[in-house]
Coordinates of C-alpha atoms in Angstrom, one line a residue:
M1 CA 0.0 0.0 0.0
A2 CA 2.8 2.4 0.9
L3 CA 4.5 1.8 -2.5
G4 CA 1.2 2.4 -4.3
V5 CA 0.5 5.6 -2.5
I6 CA 4.0 6.9 -3.2
M7 CA 3.7 6.0 -6.9
L8 CA 0.3 7.8 -7.2
V9 CA 1.7 10.9 -5.6
K10 CA 5.0 10.9 -7.5
M11 CA 3.4 10.3 -10.9
N12 CA 0.9 13.2 -10.5
M13 CA 3.5 16.0 -10.0
T14 CA 6.8 17.1 -11.3
D15 CA 10.1 15.9 -9.8
E16 CA 10.7 19.4 -8.5
A17 CA 7.4 19.5 -6.7
F18 CA 7.8 16.1 -5.2
N19 CA 11.3 16.7 -3.9
A20 CA 10.8 20.2 -2.6
E21 CA 11.3 20.8 1.1
W22 CA 7.6 20.9 1.7
G23 CA 6.8 18.9 -1.4
G24 CA 4.8 15.9 -2.4
W25 CA 7.1 13.4 -0.6
R26 CA 5.4 14.4 2.7
Y27 CA 1.9 13.5 1.5
P28 CA 2.2 9.8 2.1
F29 CA 3.2 10.5 5.7
W30 CA 0.0 12.6 6.2
F31 CA -2.1 9.9 4.6
S32 CA -0.7 7.4 7.1
I33 CA -2.6 9.2 9.9
L34 CA -5.6 7.3 8.6
L35 CA -3.8 4.0 9.4
V36 CA -3.0 5.3 12.9
G37 CA -6.7 5.9 13.5
V38 CA -7.6 2.4 12.2
S39 CA -4.9 0.7 14.4
V40 CA -6.0 2.6 17.5
Y41 CA -9.6 1.5 16.9
I42 CA -8.5 -2.2 16.4
R43 CA -6.4 -2.1 19.5
M44 CA -9.2 -0.7 21.6
K45 CA -11.5 -3.5 20.4
M46 CA -9.0 -6.3 21.0
E47 CA -9.4 -8.7 23.9
E48 CA -6.7 -10.6 25.7
S49 CA -6.0 -14.2 24.8
P50 CA -8.2 -16.8 26.7
L51 CA -5.1 -18.2 28.5
F52 CA -4.0 -14.8 29.7
S53 CA -7.5 -13.9 30.7
K54 CA -7.7 -17.1 32.8
L55 CA -4.4 -16.3 34.5
K56 CA -5.6 -12.8 35.2
S57 CA -8.8 -13.9 36.7
E58 CA -6.9 -16.3 39.0
G59 CA -4.4 -13.7 40.0
K60 CA -1.4 -15.6 38.5
T61 CA 0.0 -13.0 36.2
A62 CA 3.6 -11.9 36.7
K63 CA 4.0 -8.9 39.1
N64 CA 7.2 -7.8 37.4
P65 CA 7.3 -9.5 33.9
L66 CA 10.5 -7.6 33.0
K67 CA 12.4 -8.9 36.0
E68 CA 11.0 -12.4 35.6
S69 CA 11.9 -12.5 31.9
F70 CA 15.5 -11.3 32.2
S71 CA 16.7 -12.1 35.7
H72 CA 15.7 -15.8 35.7
K73 CA 18.3 -17.8 34.0
A74 CA 16.0 -20.2 32.2
N75 CA 13.7 -17.5 30.9
F76 CA 16.6 -15.3 29.8
K77 CA 18.1 -18.3 27.9
M78 CA 14.9 -18.6 26.0
V79 CA 15.0 -14.9 25.1
L80 CA 18.5 -15.3 23.7
L81 CA 17.5 -18.5 21.9
A82 CA 14.6 -16.6 20.2
L83 CA 16.8 -13.7 19.2
F84 CA 20.0 -15.4 17.9
G85 CA 18.4 -18.7 16.9
A86 CA 15.4 -17.4 14.9
V87 CA 14.5 -13.7 14.8
M88 CA 17.9 -12.4 13.9
G89 CA 18.0 -14.5 10.7
Q90 CA 14.3 -13.8 10.0
G91 CA 15.0 -10.0 10.3
V92 CA 17.8 -9.9 7.8
I93 CA 15.9 -12.1 5.3
W94 CA 12.8 -9.8 5.6
Y95 CA 14.7 -6.6 5.1
T96 CA 16.8 -7.9 2.3
G97 CA 13.8 -9.2 0.3
Q98 CA 11.6 -6.2 0.7
F99 CA 13.8 -3.2 1.3
Y100 CA 17.4 -3.8 0.2
A101 CA 16.1 -5.3 -3.0
Q102 CA 14.2 -2.1 -3.8
S103 CA 17.2 0.0 -2.9
F104 CA 19.4 -2.2 -5.1
L105 CA 17.1 -1.8 -8.1
E106 CA 17.1 1.9 -7.7
T107 CA 20.7 2.7 -6.8
K108 CA 22.8 -0.1 -8.4
V109 CA 20.7 -1.3 -11.3
M110 CA 19.5 2.3 -11.8
L111 CA 16.0 1.4 -12.9
D112 CA 13.3 3.9 -13.8
F113 CA 11.2 5.0 -10.8
E114 CA 8.0 3.5 -12.1
Q115 CA 9.6 0.2 -13.1
S116 CA 11.4 -0.3 -9.8
R117 CA 8.2 0.3 -7.9
T118 CA 5.9 -1.8 -10.0
I119 CA 8.4 -4.8 -9.9
M120 CA 8.2 -4.6 -6.1
L121 CA 4.4 -4.2 -6.2
W122 CA 3.8 -7.2 -8.4
A123 CA 6.3 -9.4 -6.5
I124 CA 4.7 -8.5 -3.1
L125 CA 1.2 -9.1 -4.5
F126 CA 2.1 -12.6 -5.7
A127 CA 4.0 -13.5 -2.6
T128 CA 1.7 -12.2 0.1
P129 CA -0.6 -15.3 0.2
F130 CA 2.4 -17.4 1.2
F131 CA 2.7 -15.7 4.6
I132 CA -0.6 -17.4 5.4
F133 CA 0.4 -20.6 3.7
F134 CA 3.6 -21.1 5.7
G135 CA 1.9 -20.1 8.9
W136 CA -0.7 -22.8 8.2
L137 CA 2.0 -25.3 7.1
S138 CA 4.0 -24.7 10.3
D139 CA 1.0 -25.8 12.3
K140 CA 1.2 -29.1 10.4
I141 CA 4.9 -29.9 10.2
G142 CA 6.6 -27.6 12.7
R143 CA 8.0 -24.1 12.5
K144 CA 11.8 -24.4 12.9
W145 CA 12.5 -26.4 9.7
I146 CA 10.5 -24.0 7.5
M147 CA 12.4 -21.0 8.9
L148 CA 15.7 -22.8 8.6
L149 CA 15.1 -23.8 5.0
G150 CA 14.1 -20.2 4.2
M151 CA 17.4 -18.9 5.6
L152 CA 19.4 -21.7 3.8
V153 CA 18.1 -21.1 0.3
A154 CA 18.5 -17.3 0.8
I155 CA 22.1 -17.7 1.8
I156 CA 22.8 -19.9 -1.3
T157 CA 20.9 -17.8 -3.9
Y158 CA 21.2 -14.2 -2.8
R159 CA 24.4 -13.4 -4.8
P160 CA 23.3 -15.2 -8.0
I161 CA 19.9 -13.4 -8.0
F162 CA 21.3 -9.9 -7.4
N163 CA 24.1 -10.6 -9.9
Y164 CA 21.4 -11.4 -12.5
F165 CA 19.9 -8.0 -11.9
L166 CA 23.2 -6.4 -12.8
E167 CA 23.9 -8.5 -15.8
K168 CA 20.5 -8.1 -17.5
S169 CA 20.5 -4.3 -16.9
D170 CA 24.0 -3.8 -18.4
I171 CA 23.7 -1.1 -21.1
T172 CA 26.8 -2.5 -23.0
T173 CA 24.7 -5.6 -23.7
W174 CA 21.8 -3.4 -24.9
Q175 CA 24.1 -1.4 -27.2
Q176 CA 25.1 -4.5 -29.0
E177 CA 21.5 -5.1 -30.0
G178 CA 21.3 -1.8 -32.0
I179 CA 19.4 1.4 -31.4
S180 CA 15.9 1.6 -32.8
G181 CA 14.7 5.0 -31.9
G182 CA 18.0 6.8 -32.1
N183 CA 18.7 9.2 -29.2
V184 CA 17.2 12.4 -28.0
N185 CA 19.5 15.2 -26.8
L186 CA 18.3 17.9 -24.5
T187 CA 20.6 20.7 -23.2
K188 CA 19.7 23.0 -20.4
T189 CA 21.8 25.9 -19.1
V190 CA 21.3 27.4 -15.7
A191 CA 23.3 30.2 -14.2
F192 CA 24.6 29.8 -10.7
G193 CA 26.6 32.0 -8.3
N194 CA 27.4 35.7 -8.7
N195 CA 30.3 35.4 -11.1
G196 CA 28.3 34.5 -14.2
D197 CA 29.2 30.8 -14.3
S198 CA 26.7 28.3 -15.7
L199 CA 25.7 24.7 -15.4
I200 CA 25.1 23.0 -18.7
T201 CA 23.0 19.8 -18.3
N202 CA 23.1 17.5 -21.3
T203 CA 20.6 14.7 -21.3
Q204 CA 20.5 11.9 -23.8
T205 CA 17.8 9.2 -24.0
F206 CA 18.6 6.0 -25.9
T207 CA 16.1 3.4 -27.0
F208 CA 16.9 -0.1 -28.3
N209 CA 15.3 -2.8 -30.5
S210 CA 14.4 -4.9 -27.5
G211 CA 12.3 -2.2 -25.9
A212 CA 15.0 -1.3 -23.4
A213 CA 15.9 2.4 -22.8
Y214 CA 18.1 4.5 -20.6
T215 CA 19.0 8.1 -19.9
Q216 CA 22.5 9.4 -19.8
Q217 CA 23.0 12.8 -18.1
R218 CA 26.2 14.9 -17.9
V219 CA 26.5 18.2 -16.1
D220 CA 29.3 20.6 -17.4
T221 CA 30.4 23.8 -15.8
L222 CA 31.0 26.9 -18.0
R223 CA 33.4 29.3 -16.4
S224 CA 32.4 32.8 -17.4
A225 CA 35.8 34.5 -16.8
T226 CA 37.8 32.1 -19.0
N227 CA 35.0 30.7 -21.2
E228 CA 36.3 27.3 -20.1
V229 CA 34.0 24.2 -20.0
I230 CA 34.7 21.7 -17.3
T231 CA 33.2 18.4 -18.4
G232 CA 31.3 16.4 -15.9
K233 CA 31.2 12.6 -15.6
P234 CA 28.2 11.0 -17.5
V235 CA 25.7 9.3 -15.2
V236 CA 23.4 6.5 -16.5
K237 CA 19.9 6.5 -14.9
D238 CA 16.2 5.7 -15.5
K239 CA 16.8 2.4 -17.2
I240 CA 13.7 0.8 -18.7
L241 CA 13.9 -3.0 -19.1
P242 CA 12.4 -4.9 -22.0
T243 CA 9.2 -6.6 -21.2
N244 CA 10.5 -10.2 -20.9
T245 CA 13.4 -9.0 -18.6
Y246 CA 11.0 -6.9 -16.6
W247 CA 8.9 -10.0 -15.7
R248 CA 12.0 -12.0 -14.9
F249 CA 12.9 -9.4 -12.4
V250 CA 9.4 -9.6 -11.0
G251 CA 9.8 -13.4 -10.7
L252 CA 13.2 -13.1 -8.9
V253 CA 12.0 -10.4 -6.5
F254 CA 9.0 -12.7 -5.9
I255 CA 11.5 -15.5 -4.9
L256 CA 13.3 -13.1 -2.5
I257 CA 9.9 -12.3 -0.8
F258 CA 9.0 -15.9 -0.9
Y259 CA 12.0 -16.5 1.4
V260 CA 10.5 -13.8 3.6
T261 CA 7.2 -15.6 3.8
M262 CA 9.1 -18.8 4.9
V263 CA 10.8 -17.1 7.8
Y264 CA 8.1 -14.6 8.8
G265 CA 5.0 -16.7 8.3
P266 CA 5.7 -19.1 11.3
I267 CA 7.6 -16.6 13.5
A268 CA 4.7 -15.2 15.6
A269 CA 3.5 -18.7 16.6
F270 CA 7.1 -19.8 17.2
L271 CA 7.6 -17.0 19.7
V272 CA 4.2 -17.4 21.4
E273 CA 5.0 -21.1 22.0
L274 CA 8.5 -20.4 23.3
F275 CA 7.5 -18.5 26.4
P276 CA 5.2 -19.2 29.4
V277 CA 1.9 -17.2 29.3
R278 CA 2.6 -15.1 32.3
I279 CA 5.7 -13.4 30.8
R280 CA 5.1 -14.1 27.1
Y281 CA 4.5 -10.5 25.8
T282 CA 7.5 -9.0 27.6
S283 CA 9.8 -12.0 26.8
M284 CA 9.0 -12.1 23.1
S285 CA 9.1 -8.3 22.6
L286 CA 12.9 -8.0 23.1
P287 CA 14.0 -10.6 20.6
Y288 CA 11.4 -9.6 18.1
H289 CA 12.2 -5.9 18.0
I290 CA 16.0 -6.3 18.3
G291 CA 16.0 -9.0 15.6
N292 CA 13.9 -7.0 13.2
G293 CA 14.6 -3.4 14.2
V294 CA 18.4 -3.7 14.8
F295 CA 19.7 -6.7 12.8
G296 CA 17.1 -6.4 10.1
G297 CA 16.9 -2.6 10.1
L298 CA 20.6 -2.3 9.6
V299 CA 20.5 -4.2 6.3
P300 CA 20.1 -1.2 4.0
F301 CA 22.6 1.0 6.0
I302 CA 25.3 -1.7 6.3
G303 CA 24.7 -2.7 2.7
V304 CA 25.4 0.9 1.5
L305 CA 28.3 1.3 3.9
L306 CA 30.0 -1.8 2.5
Q307 CA 29.4 -0.7 -1.1
T308 CA 31.0 2.7 -0.4
T309 CA 33.9 1.0 1.3
F310 CA 34.5 -1.8 -1.1
T311 CA 33.5 -0.3 -4.4
S312 CA 35.0 -3.1 -6.6
D313 CA 32.2 -5.6 -5.7
P314 CA 28.7 -4.3 -6.3
L315 CA 27.3 -7.3 -4.4
V316 CA 29.4 -6.7 -1.3
G317 CA 26.4 -5.4 0.7
L318 CA 24.8 -8.8 0.6
W319 CA 27.5 -10.3 2.9
Y320 CA 25.9 -8.8 6.0
P321 CA 22.5 -10.5 5.6
I322 CA 24.2 -13.7 4.4
A323 CA 26.5 -13.7 7.4
I324 CA 23.8 -13.0 10.0
A325 CA 21.4 -15.6 8.4
A326 CA 24.3 -18.2 8.4
L327 CA 25.1 -17.5 12.0
C328 CA 21.5 -17.9 13.0
L329 CA 21.2 -21.1 11.0
L330 CA 24.3 -22.5 12.7
L331 CA 23.1 -21.5 16.2
E332 CA 19.8 -23.1 15.7
Q333 CA 21.4 -26.3 14.4
Y334 CA 23.7 -26.3 17.4
I335 CA 20.7 -25.9 19.8
L336 CA 18.8 -28.7 18.0
T337 CA 21.9 -31.0 18.3
I338 CA 22.3 -30.2 22.0
K339 CA 18.6 -31.1 22.6
L340 CA 19.0 -34.4 20.7
I341 CA 22.0 -35.3 22.8
K342 CA 20.2 -34.6 26.0
K343 CA 17.3 -36.7 24.9

C-alpha cells in the first residue's frame, strides 16, 4: 500500500514539486494518519487471549514481567534463543527481500522510478498469500524447519539473484543489439553563483530494439571568466527494461519475498509457543524488536556502507544478511543438536 501511495503521488506531480522541502514526498506521511486511527480502533476492540484472561482472573499474572523475563536464567536463555536462533535471521531475510532489493534496483541497477516500484508491487502481491500458507504449514509440520530452510536457500541464492539483476541491466549488452529510436538530446543551461558561471546539463535518451531504454546525463560547468568548459562525468539512470526481462525481475523479487514468507509466516506462533503465558508478551518483545529493528533494520545501512567502502564488488552489501542468516542457522542447528544429545 505504501509503494502504491508513493507512486500515485509521484506520478501526479513534477520531480521538483515532489522533492521540494515541503513537497509531495510528505503527502504519504500525512495519509498514514488514517492508518494510525484504524490501528487505535482495532487495539481498543481487541481482547486478551483466553489463556492470559484465565491467569488474570486467577491472579497468577507476573507482578514484574520484565524482571521475571530477564533475571531468571531459564527465561533469559529462551530470550537469547529466540533472538539469535530465529528472529535475527528472520529479520535480515525480511529486510533484504523487501527493502534492500528495492534500494538495489534503484541505486545499483538504476531502474526507472516506475519500473522499480511496479516490480516490487507485483512481487509483493504474488508472494503475500504465502505468509498465510507457511503459517498454516508450520501448524502441520513444525515451525523451525520451514524457517531454517528459508534462511538456507536465501544464503545460497542471494548473490546469483542480485548478480542477474546487474547482468540483465548492463547497457553495454543493450548497445550491441542496436538502437531503434535513435537518441534524443536535451541541453539545459542554468546560471549559478554571482560570477556568471553556468551549469550545462546535457541529457541523452537511448532506445533499443528490445524495448530497453536509458537516460545518460552529464553536467558541465561553464566558467564565465575564461569561457572554459569543465566536463562532468556521464551518469546513467532511469533504465527501462524490455518486457521479458521486466517479468523475470518480478519473478526473482517474488522469490526473494517468498523467502521472507518462509521465515516470517511461522515466527509469531514460534515466539508465542516459546515462552510461558505469564511473561510471554514481555519476553518475546525484546528478541522480536531487536531481531527486526536492529539486525534487520541495519541491512540497507550496512549494505550501502559496505558498497562505499569496497566499491569493486557491487554485491558486497549482501555479505551482511548472508553472514547473519548463516550465524542464525548454525546457532539453531547447534541448539537442536544439544537437545537431541540430551534426549
